[in-house]
Amino acid sequence: MRRVNSQPVIVLVRPQLGENIGKAARAMLNFGLTELRMVEPRDGWPNPSAGPAAAGADQVLADAKVYATTAEAVADCSHVWATTVRKRGVTKPVHTPEEAARDMAGAEGRCAILFGPERSGLETADVALARTILTVPINPEFGSLNLAQAVILCAYEWSKVAREHTGLVQPTDEEALPPAPQAELEGMIAHFEDLLAPRGYFLPESRAEATRLTLRGMLTKPGWNHLEVRTMRGVLSSLGKPPRD
């Protein structure tokens, strides 16, 4: 099994709005990233607008560190990726988020991803600090991702590589209930038939068997679990009672 190194550092270079910093922190924590660094946030730090936008990712904001320059923010990092749509005159390898995530997973030393200001993106001097450019394949007629969207794309791709080592789970994997036993399905089907027969649903008699088979096919197709069968039986029981005044 391949060893996955420590999580990459997310570096926001001259972020402008506190709301966007909070949303970036929220995006990070969803995929297990917790180390946030900032370079010269425009409105200073801490920023009261960041907390509400983080929607619970408060610890990421509380632990965030602020630096005077981009070089200082990545001084302890051996591998730096700069997110940018254009190379801006700098000749460097260009990777997608997926390719970058694979490299980060096997890299020796700390990794960092640089994200530029919302309006203008990274400056050439910032990109020059990076070893590699990270670019998302995007519509050439409209390349406009906001800060949190860019962060979440990179964080998600890293999480796919590191999933076995980070404890991230697919929520529905644990919430799904096993299929109901056949006996419960049979009881539900019989319940349907008991309510439908007195109302002439299976007439004419010549079509009764085919109608029952069609009904059975519909009711067994969804793969009901125990809770769903019980809920449907409750619905049928209610429909079978006389209307209330």
PDB file of C-alpha atoms in Angstrom:
ATOM      1  CA  MET A   1       0.000   0.000   0.000  1.00  0.00           C
ATOM      2  CA  ARG A   2       1.388   3.390  -0.947  1.00  0.00           C
ATOM      3  CA  ARG A   3       2.228   5.705   1.943  1.00  0.00           C
ATOM      4  CA  VAL A   4       0.455   9.056   1.775  1.00  0.00           C
ATOM      5  CA  ASN A   5       2.377  11.965   3.225  1.00  0.00           C
ATOM      6  CA  SER A   6       0.967  14.777   5.351  1.00  0.00           C
ATOM      7  CA  GLN A   7      -1.813  16.902   3.950  1.00  0.00           C
ATOM      8  CA  PRO A   8      -0.960  19.847   1.696  1.00  0.00           C
ATOM      9  CA  VAL A   9      -1.005  23.388   3.059  1.00  0.00           C
ATOM     10  CA  ILE A  10      -3.563  25.748   1.520  1.00  0.00           C
ATOM     11  CA  VAL A  11      -2.106  29.232   1.009  1.00  0.00           C
ATOM     12  CA  LEU A  12      -4.433  32.122   0.157  1.00  0.00           C
ATOM     13  CA  VAL A  13      -2.382  34.938  -1.305  1.00  0.00           C
ATOM     14  CA  ARG A  14      -3.838  38.404  -0.652  1.00  0.00           C
ATOM     15  CA  PRO A  15      -7.444  37.188  -0.243  1.00  0.00           C
ATOM     16  CA  GLN A  16      -9.931  40.028  -0.436  1.00  0.00           C
ATOM     17  CA  LEU A  17     -13.192  39.079   1.290  1.00  0.00           C
ATOM     18  CA  GLY A  18     -13.607  37.485   4.693  1.00  0.00           C
ATOM     19  CA  GLU A  19     -16.574  35.532   3.361  1.00  0.00           C
ATOM     20  CA  ASN A  20     -14.364  33.880   0.752  1.00  0.00           C
ATOM     21  CA  ILE A  21     -11.767  32.953   3.344  1.00  0.00           C
ATOM     22  CA  GLY A  22     -14.493  31.310   5.415  1.00  0.00           C
ATOM     23  CA  LYS A  23     -15.860  29.444   2.419  1.00  0.00           C
ATOM     24  CA  ALA A  24     -12.364  28.231   1.532  1.00  0.00           C
ATOM     25  CA  ALA A  25     -11.935  26.926   5.093  1.00  0.00           C
ATOM     26  CA  ARG A  26     -15.262  25.131   4.797  1.00  0.00           C
ATOM     27  CA  ALA A  27     -14.186  23.569   1.509  1.00  0.00           C
ATOM     28  CA  MET A  28     -10.912  22.428   3.062  1.00  0.00           C
ATOM     29  CA  LEU A  29     -12.416  20.755   6.110  1.00  0.00           C
ATOM     30  CA  ASN A  30     -14.934  18.813   4.030  1.00  0.00           C
ATOM     31  CA  PHE A  31     -12.002  16.898   2.566  1.00  0.00           C
ATOM     32  CA  GLY A  32      -9.805  16.665   5.640  1.00  0.00           C
ATOM     33  CA  LEU A  33      -7.505  19.647   5.059  1.00  0.00           C
ATOM     34  CA  THR A  34      -6.896  21.805   8.132  1.00  0.00           C
ATOM     35  CA  GLU A  35      -3.764  23.904   7.603  1.00  0.00           C
ATOM     36  CA  LEU A  36      -4.592  27.329   6.207  1.00  0.00           C
ATOM     37  CA  ARG A  37      -2.062  30.080   5.614  1.00  0.00           C
ATOM     38  CA  MET A  38      -2.698  33.583   4.317  1.00  0.00           C
ATOM     39  CA  VAL A  39      -0.516  36.269   2.797  1.00  0.00           C
ATOM     40  CA  GLU A  40      -1.569  39.861   3.428  1.00  0.00           C
ATOM     41  CA  PRO A  41      -5.360  39.451   3.628  1.00  0.00           C
ATOM     42  CA  ARG A  42      -6.764  42.724   2.332  1.00  0.00           C
ATOM     43  CA  ASP A  43      -9.056  43.437   5.283  1.00  0.00           C
ATOM     44  CA  GLY A  44      -6.705  42.157   7.957  1.00  0.00           C
ATOM     45  CA  TRP A  45      -7.047  39.148  10.206  1.00  0.00           C
ATOM     46  CA  PRO A  46      -9.069  37.958  12.033  1.00  0.00           C
ATOM     47  CA  ASN A  47     -12.017  38.963   9.878  1.00  0.00           C
ATOM     48  CA  PRO A  48     -15.525  38.834  11.423  1.00  0.00           C
ATOM     49  CA  SER A  49     -17.086  37.877   8.090  1.00  0.00           C
ATOM     50  CA  ALA A  50     -15.089  34.656   7.811  1.00  0.00           C
ATOM     51  CA  GLY A  51     -16.656  32.759  10.707  1.00  0.00           C
ATOM     52  CA  PRO A  52     -20.283  32.617   9.504  1.00  0.00           C
ATOM     53  CA  ALA A  53     -19.156  31.686   5.983  1.00  0.00           C
ATOM     54  CA  ALA A  54     -17.024  28.834   7.340  1.00  0.00           C
ATOM     55  CA  ALA A  55     -20.223  27.095   8.529  1.00  0.00           C
ATOM     56  CA  GLY A  56     -18.531  25.240  11.355  1.00  0.00           C
ATOM     57  CA  ALA A  57     -14.939  25.055  10.090  1.00  0.00           C
ATOM     58  CA  ASP A  58     -13.981  27.385  12.947  1.00  0.00           C
ATOM     59  CA  GLN A  59     -10.856  25.517  14.001  1.00  0.00           C
ATOM     60  CA  VAL A  60      -9.352  25.902  10.535  1.00  0.00           C
ATOM     61  CA  LEU A  61      -9.765  29.673  10.872  1.00  0.00           C
ATOM     62  CA  ALA A  62      -8.551  29.719  14.463  1.00  0.00           C
ATOM     63  CA  ASP A  63      -5.340  27.900  13.510  1.00  0.00           C
ATOM     64  CA  ALA A  64      -4.734  29.929  10.340  1.00  0.00           C
ATOM     65  CA  LYS A  65      -1.386  31.728  10.118  1.00  0.00           C
ATOM     66  CA  VAL A  66      -0.734  35.056   8.395  1.00  0.00           C
ATOM     67  CA  TYR A  67       2.492  35.926   6.567  1.00  0.00           C
ATOM     68  CA  ALA A  68       3.879  39.124   5.109  1.00  0.00           C
ATOM     69  CA  THR A  69       5.056  37.519   1.861  1.00  0.00           C
ATOM     70  CA  THR A  70       4.296  34.452  -0.205  1.00  0.00           C
ATOM     71  CA  ALA A  71       7.914  33.333   0.093  1.00  0.00           C
ATOM     72  CA  GLU A  72       7.621  33.286   3.892  1.00  0.00           C
ATOM     73  CA  ALA A  73       4.347  31.352   3.725  1.00  0.00           C
ATOM     74  CA  VAL A  74       5.946  28.478   1.803  1.00  0.00           C
ATOM     75  CA  ALA A  75       9.441  28.636   3.254  1.00  0.00           C
ATOM     76  CA  ASP A  76       9.122  25.230   4.932  1.00  0.00           C
ATOM     77  CA  CYS A  77       7.529  23.550   1.887  1.00  0.00           C
ATOM     78  CA  SER A  78       9.560  21.443  -0.534  1.00  0.00           C
ATOM     79  CA  HIS A  79       6.857  21.318  -3.211  1.00  0.00           C
ATOM     80  CA  VAL A  80       4.698  24.273  -4.223  1.00  0.00           C
ATOM     81  CA  TRP A  81       1.890  24.340  -6.778  1.00  0.00           C
ATOM     82  CA  ALA A  82       0.487  27.643  -8.084  1.00  0.00           C
ATOM     83  CA  THR A  83      -3.127  27.629  -9.240  1.00  0.00           C
ATOM     84  CA  THR A  84      -3.520  29.784 -12.322  1.00  0.00           C
ATOM     85  CA  VAL A  85      -5.310  29.656 -15.666  1.00  0.00           C
ATOM     86  CA  ARG A  86      -2.380  31.227 -17.504  1.00  0.00           C
ATOM     87  CA  LYS A  87       1.338  30.635 -17.193  1.00  0.00           C
ATOM     88  CA  ARG A  88       1.914  34.409 -17.031  1.00  0.00           C
ATOM     89  CA  GLY A  89       5.245  34.217 -18.792  1.00  0.00           C
ATOM     90  CA  VAL A  90       6.670  31.568 -16.444  1.00  0.00           C
ATOM     91  CA  THR A  91       7.787  28.276 -17.978  1.00  0.00           C
ATOM     92  CA  LYS A  92       6.916  25.455 -15.574  1.00  0.00           C
ATOM     93  CA  PRO A  93       5.305  22.012 -15.714  1.00  0.00           C
ATOM     94  CA  VAL A  94       1.508  22.167 -15.786  1.00  0.00           C
ATOM     95  CA  HIS A  95      -0.590  19.629 -13.860  1.00  0.00           C
ATOM     96  CA  THR A  96      -4.284  19.031 -13.338  1.00  0.00           C
ATOM     97  CA  PRO A  97      -5.561  18.763  -9.738  1.00  0.00           C
ATOM     98  CA  GLU A  98      -5.659  14.964 -10.125  1.00  0.00           C
ATOM     99  CA  GLU A  99      -2.038  14.794 -11.287  1.00  0.00           C
ATOM    100  CA  ALA A 100      -0.936  17.185  -8.548  1.00  0.00           C
ATOM    101  CA  ALA A 101      -2.712  15.104  -5.880  1.00  0.00           C
ATOM    102  CA  ARG A 102      -0.846  11.969  -6.957  1.00  0.00           C
ATOM    103  CA  ASP A 103       2.460  13.816  -6.780  1.00  0.00           C
ATOM    104  CA  MET A 104       1.653  15.243  -3.344  1.00  0.00           C
ATOM    105  CA  ALA A 105       0.784  11.808  -2.000  1.00  0.00           C
ATOM    106  CA  GLY A 106       4.240  10.454  -2.761  1.00  0.00           C
ATOM    107  CA  ALA A 107       6.306  13.582  -2.276  1.00  0.00           C
ATOM    108  CA  GLU A 108       9.015  13.845   0.375  1.00  0.00           C
ATOM    109  CA  GLY A 109       8.620  17.026   2.385  1.00  0.00           C
ATOM    110  CA  ARG A 110       5.746  19.452   2.824  1.00  0.00           C
ATOM    111  CA  CYS A 111       3.475  20.465  -0.048  1.00  0.00           C
ATOM    112  CA  ALA A 112       1.614  23.729  -0.550  1.00  0.00           C
ATOM    113  CA  ILE A 113      -0.972  24.989  -3.012  1.00  0.00           C
ATOM    114  CA  LEU A 114      -1.123  28.724  -3.751  1.00  0.00           C
ATOM    115  CA  PHE A 115      -4.420  30.449  -4.544  1.00  0.00           C
ATOM    116  CA  GLY A 116      -4.479  34.053  -5.705  1.00  0.00           C
ATOM    117  CA  PRO A 117      -6.771  37.013  -4.976  1.00  0.00           C
ATOM    118  CA  GLU A 118     -10.368  36.659  -6.106  1.00  0.00           C
ATOM    119  CA  ARG A 119     -10.233  39.404  -8.708  1.00  0.00           C
ATOM    120  CA  SER A 120      -6.841  39.028 -10.354  1.00  0.00           C
ATOM    121  CA  GLY A 121      -5.318  35.698  -9.341  1.00  0.00           C
ATOM    122  CA  LEU A 122      -1.662  35.114  -8.553  1.00  0.00           C
ATOM    123  CA  GLU A 123       0.954  37.572  -9.696  1.00  0.00           C
ATOM    124  CA  THR A 124       3.931  36.438 -11.753  1.00  0.00           C
ATOM    125  CA  ALA A 125       6.200  36.788  -8.718  1.00  0.00           C
ATOM    126  CA  ASP A 126       3.961  34.400  -6.758  1.00  0.00           C
ATOM    127  CA  VAL A 127       3.861  31.850  -9.565  1.00  0.00           C
ATOM    128  CA  ALA A 128       7.647  32.036  -9.850  1.00  0.00           C
ATOM    129  CA  LEU A 129       7.934  30.581  -6.328  1.00  0.00           C
ATOM    130  CA  ALA A 130       6.147  27.403  -7.364  1.00  0.00           C
ATOM    131  CA  ARG A 131       7.719  24.301  -8.838  1.00  0.00           C
ATOM    132  CA  THR A 132       4.572  23.442 -10.798  1.00  0.00           C
ATOM    133  CA  ILE A 133       1.498  25.183 -12.179  1.00  0.00           C
ATOM    134  CA  LEU A 134      -1.859  23.657 -11.289  1.00  0.00           C
ATOM    135  CA  THR A 135      -4.601  24.327 -13.824  1.00  0.00           C
ATOM    136  CA  VAL A 136      -8.111  22.938 -14.079  1.00  0.00           C
ATOM    137  CA  PRO A 137      -9.267  21.925 -17.581  1.00  0.00           C
ATOM    138  CA  ILE A 138     -11.968  24.516 -18.094  1.00  0.00           C
ATOM    139  CA  ASN A 139     -14.210  26.130 -20.684  1.00  0.00           C
ATOM    140  CA  PRO A 140     -11.879  28.372 -22.755  1.00  0.00           C
ATOM    141  CA  GLU A 141     -14.753  30.779 -23.274  1.00  0.00           C
ATOM    142  CA  PHE A 142     -15.431  31.160 -19.546  1.00  0.00           C
ATOM    143  CA  GLY A 143     -12.668  30.376 -17.077  1.00  0.00           C
ATOM    144  CA  SER A 144     -14.085  31.901 -13.896  1.00  0.00           C
ATOM    145  CA  LEU A 145     -13.871  29.858 -10.692  1.00  0.00           C
ATOM    146  CA  ASN A 146     -14.326  31.562  -7.346  1.00  0.00           C
ATOM    147  CA  LEU A 147     -11.826  30.994  -4.546  1.00  0.00           C
ATOM    148  CA  ALA A 148     -13.780  28.326  -2.649  1.00  0.00           C
ATOM    149  CA  GLN A 149     -14.515  26.428  -5.870  1.00  0.00           C
ATOM    150  CA  ALA A 150     -10.824  26.324  -6.735  1.00  0.00           C
ATOM    151  CA  VAL A 151      -9.930  25.139  -3.228  1.00  0.00           C
ATOM    152  CA  ILE A 152     -12.574  22.427  -3.189  1.00  0.00           C
ATOM    153  CA  LEU A 153     -11.461  21.014  -6.547  1.00  0.00           C
ATOM    154  CA  CYS A 154      -7.894  20.588  -5.302  1.00  0.00           C
ATOM    155  CA  ALA A 155      -8.958  19.324  -1.863  1.00  0.00           C
ATOM    156  CA  TYR A 156     -11.298  16.752  -3.389  1.00  0.00           C
ATOM    157  CA  GLU A 157      -8.647  15.349  -5.707  1.00  0.00           C
ATOM    158  CA  TRP A 158      -6.198  15.077  -2.817  1.00  0.00           C
ATOM    159  CA  SER A 159      -8.814  13.334  -0.680  1.00  0.00           C
ATOM    160  CA  LYS A 160      -9.363  10.679  -3.357  1.00  0.00           C
ATOM    161  CA  VAL A 161      -5.705   9.723  -3.214  1.00  0.00           C
ATOM    162  CA  ALA A 162      -5.477   9.939   0.578  1.00  0.00           C
ATOM    163  CA  ARG A 163      -8.905   8.527   1.481  1.00  0.00           C
ATOM    164  CA  GLU A 164      -7.629   5.307   3.050  1.00  0.00           C
ATOM    165  CA  HIS A 165      -5.382   7.303   5.356  1.00  0.00           C
ATOM    166  CA  THR A 166      -7.611  10.245   6.292  1.00  0.00           C
ATOM    167  CA  GLY A 167     -10.753   8.542   7.586  1.00  0.00           C
ATOM    168  CA  LEU A 168     -12.945  10.260   4.989  1.00  0.00           C
ATOM    169  CA  VAL A 169     -16.089   8.276   4.222  1.00  0.00           C
ATOM    170  CA  GLN A 170     -18.885   8.246   1.704  1.00  0.00           C
ATOM    171  CA  PRO A 171     -21.848   9.267   3.907  1.00  0.00           C
ATOM    172  CA  THR A 172     -24.379   7.021   2.182  1.00  0.00           C
ATOM    173  CA  ASP A 173     -22.183   3.945   2.770  1.00  0.00           C
ATOM    174  CA  GLU A 174     -23.041   3.955   6.464  1.00  0.00           C
ATOM    175  CA  GLU A 175     -26.606   5.237   6.161  1.00  0.00           C
ATOM    176  CA  ALA A 176     -27.876   2.620   3.699  1.00  0.00           C
ATOM    177  CA  LEU A 177     -30.068  -0.082   5.223  1.00  0.00           C
ATOM    178  CA  PRO A 178     -30.004  -3.697   3.991  1.00  0.00           C
ATOM    179  CA  PRO A 179     -32.819  -4.924   1.743  1.00  0.00           C
ATOM    180  CA  ALA A 180     -35.967  -6.110   3.513  1.00  0.00           C
ATOM    181  CA  PRO A 181     -36.525  -9.885   3.866  1.00  0.00           C
ATOM    182  CA  GLN A 182     -38.747 -11.445   1.230  1.00  0.00           C
ATOM    183  CA  ALA A 183     -41.407 -12.193   3.863  1.00  0.00           C
ATOM    184  CA  GLU A 184     -41.820  -8.468   4.530  1.00  0.00           C
ATOM    185  CA  LEU A 185     -42.196  -7.766   0.822  1.00  0.00           C
ATOM    186  CA  GLU A 186     -44.798 -10.503   0.529  1.00  0.00           C
ATOM    187  CA  GLY A 187     -46.715  -8.953   3.405  1.00  0.00           C
ATOM    188  CA  MET A 188     -46.672  -5.558   1.723  1.00  0.00           C
ATOM    189  CA  ILE A 189     -47.819  -6.983  -1.612  1.00  0.00           C
ATOM    190  CA  ALA A 190     -50.652  -8.872   0.099  1.00  0.00           C
ATOM    191  CA  HIS A 191     -51.609  -5.665   1.888  1.00  0.00           C
ATOM    192  CA  PHE A 192     -51.871  -3.869  -1.462  1.00  0.00           C
ATOM    193  CA  GLU A 193     -53.997  -6.671  -2.922  1.00  0.00           C
ATOM    194  CA  ASP A 194     -56.319  -6.771   0.107  1.00  0.00           C
ATOM    195  CA  LEU A 195     -57.061  -3.077  -0.305  1.00  0.00           C
ATOM    196  CA  LEU A 196     -57.333  -3.112  -4.089  1.00  0.00           C
ATOM    197  CA  ALA A 197     -59.462  -6.243  -4.626  1.00  0.00           C
ATOM    198  CA  PRO A 198     -62.703  -4.911  -3.008  1.00  0.00           C
ATOM    199  CA  ARG A 199     -62.427  -1.826  -5.209  1.00  0.00           C
ATOM    200  CA  GLY A 200     -62.422  -3.864  -8.422  1.00  0.00           C
ATOM    201  CA  TYR A 201     -58.803  -3.189  -9.277  1.00  0.00           C
ATOM    202  CA  PHE A 202     -58.213  -6.767 -10.489  1.00  0.00           C
ATOM    203  CA  LEU A 203     -61.221  -6.860 -12.790  1.00  0.00           C
ATOM    204  CA  PRO A 204     -61.894  -8.185 -15.360  1.00  0.00           C
ATOM    205  CA  GLU A 205     -61.061 -11.602 -13.970  1.00  0.00           C
ATOM    206  CA  SER A 206     -59.334 -12.596 -17.202  1.00  0.00           C
ATOM    207  CA  ARG A 207     -56.666  -9.947 -16.518  1.00  0.00           C
ATOM    208  CA  ALA A 208     -56.366 -10.493 -12.757  1.00  0.00           C
ATOM    209  CA  GLU A 209     -53.265 -12.692 -12.836  1.00  0.00           C
ATOM    210  CA  ALA A 210     -51.384 -10.393 -15.238  1.00  0.00           C
ATOM    211  CA  THR A 211     -52.329  -7.349 -13.153  1.00  0.00           C
ATOM    212  CA  ARG A 212     -51.094  -9.015  -9.975  1.00  0.00           C
ATOM    213  CA  LEU A 213     -47.796  -9.943 -11.659  1.00  0.00           C
ATOM    214  CA  THR A 214     -47.327  -6.359 -12.884  1.00  0.00           C
ATOM    215  CA  LEU A 215     -48.045  -5.005  -9.408  1.00  0.00           C
ATOM    216  CA  ARG A 216     -45.597  -7.472  -7.865  1.00  0.00           C
ATOM    217  CA  GLY A 217     -42.929  -6.490 -10.359  1.00  0.00           C
ATOM    218  CA  MET A 218     -43.354  -2.812  -9.503  1.00  0.00           C
ATOM    219  CA  LEU A 219     -43.232  -3.396  -5.756  1.00  0.00           C
ATOM    220  CA  THR A 220     -40.162  -5.647  -5.827  1.00  0.00           C
ATOM    221  CA  LYS A 221     -38.129  -3.529  -8.239  1.00  0.00           C
ATOM    222  CA  PRO A 222     -37.057  -0.668  -5.895  1.00  0.00           C
ATOM    223  CA  GLY A 223     -35.193  -2.907  -3.422  1.00  0.00           C
ATOM    224  CA  TRP A 224     -37.129  -1.767  -0.364  1.00  0.00           C
ATOM    225  CA  ASN A 225     -35.415  -1.857   3.009  1.00  0.00           C
ATOM    226  CA  HIS A 226     -37.171  -2.734   6.268  1.00  0.00           C
ATOM    227  CA  LEU A 227     -37.950   0.882   7.172  1.00  0.00           C
ATOM    228  CA  GLU A 228     -39.404   1.624   3.746  1.00  0.00           C
ATOM    229  CA  VAL A 229     -41.623  -1.466   3.851  1.00  0.00           C
ATOM    230  CA  ARG A 230     -42.873  -0.545   7.318  1.00  0.00           C
ATOM    231  CA  THR A 231     -43.565   3.011   6.179  1.00  0.00           C
ATOM    232  CA  MET A 232     -45.495   1.830   3.145  1.00  0.00           C
ATOM    233  CA  ARG A 233     -47.529  -0.582   5.272  1.00  0.00           C
ATOM    234  CA  GLY A 234     -48.414   2.367   7.503  1.00  0.00           C
ATOM    235  CA  VAL A 235     -49.564   4.308   4.454  1.00  0.00           C
ATOM    236  CA  LEU A 236     -51.718   1.401   3.305  1.00  0.00           C
ATOM    237  CA  SER A 237     -53.214   0.951   6.772  1.00  0.00           C
ATOM    238  CA  SER A 238     -54.180   4.614   6.821  1.00  0.00           C
ATOM    239  CA  LEU A 239     -55.743   4.376   3.368  1.00  0.00           C
ATOM    240  CA  GLY A 240     -57.747   1.341   4.484  1.00  0.00           C
ATOM    241  CA  LYS A 241     -59.401   3.183   7.369  1.00  0.00           C
ATOM    242  CA  PRO A 242     -62.643   5.101   7.017  1.00  0.00           C
ATOM    243  CA  PRO A 243     -62.111   8.831   6.396  1.00  0.00           C
ATOM    244  CA  ARG A 244     -62.078  10.969   9.526  1.00  0.00           C
ATOM    245  CA  ASP A 245     -64.688  13.646  10.013  1.00  0.00           C
TER     246      ASP A 245
END
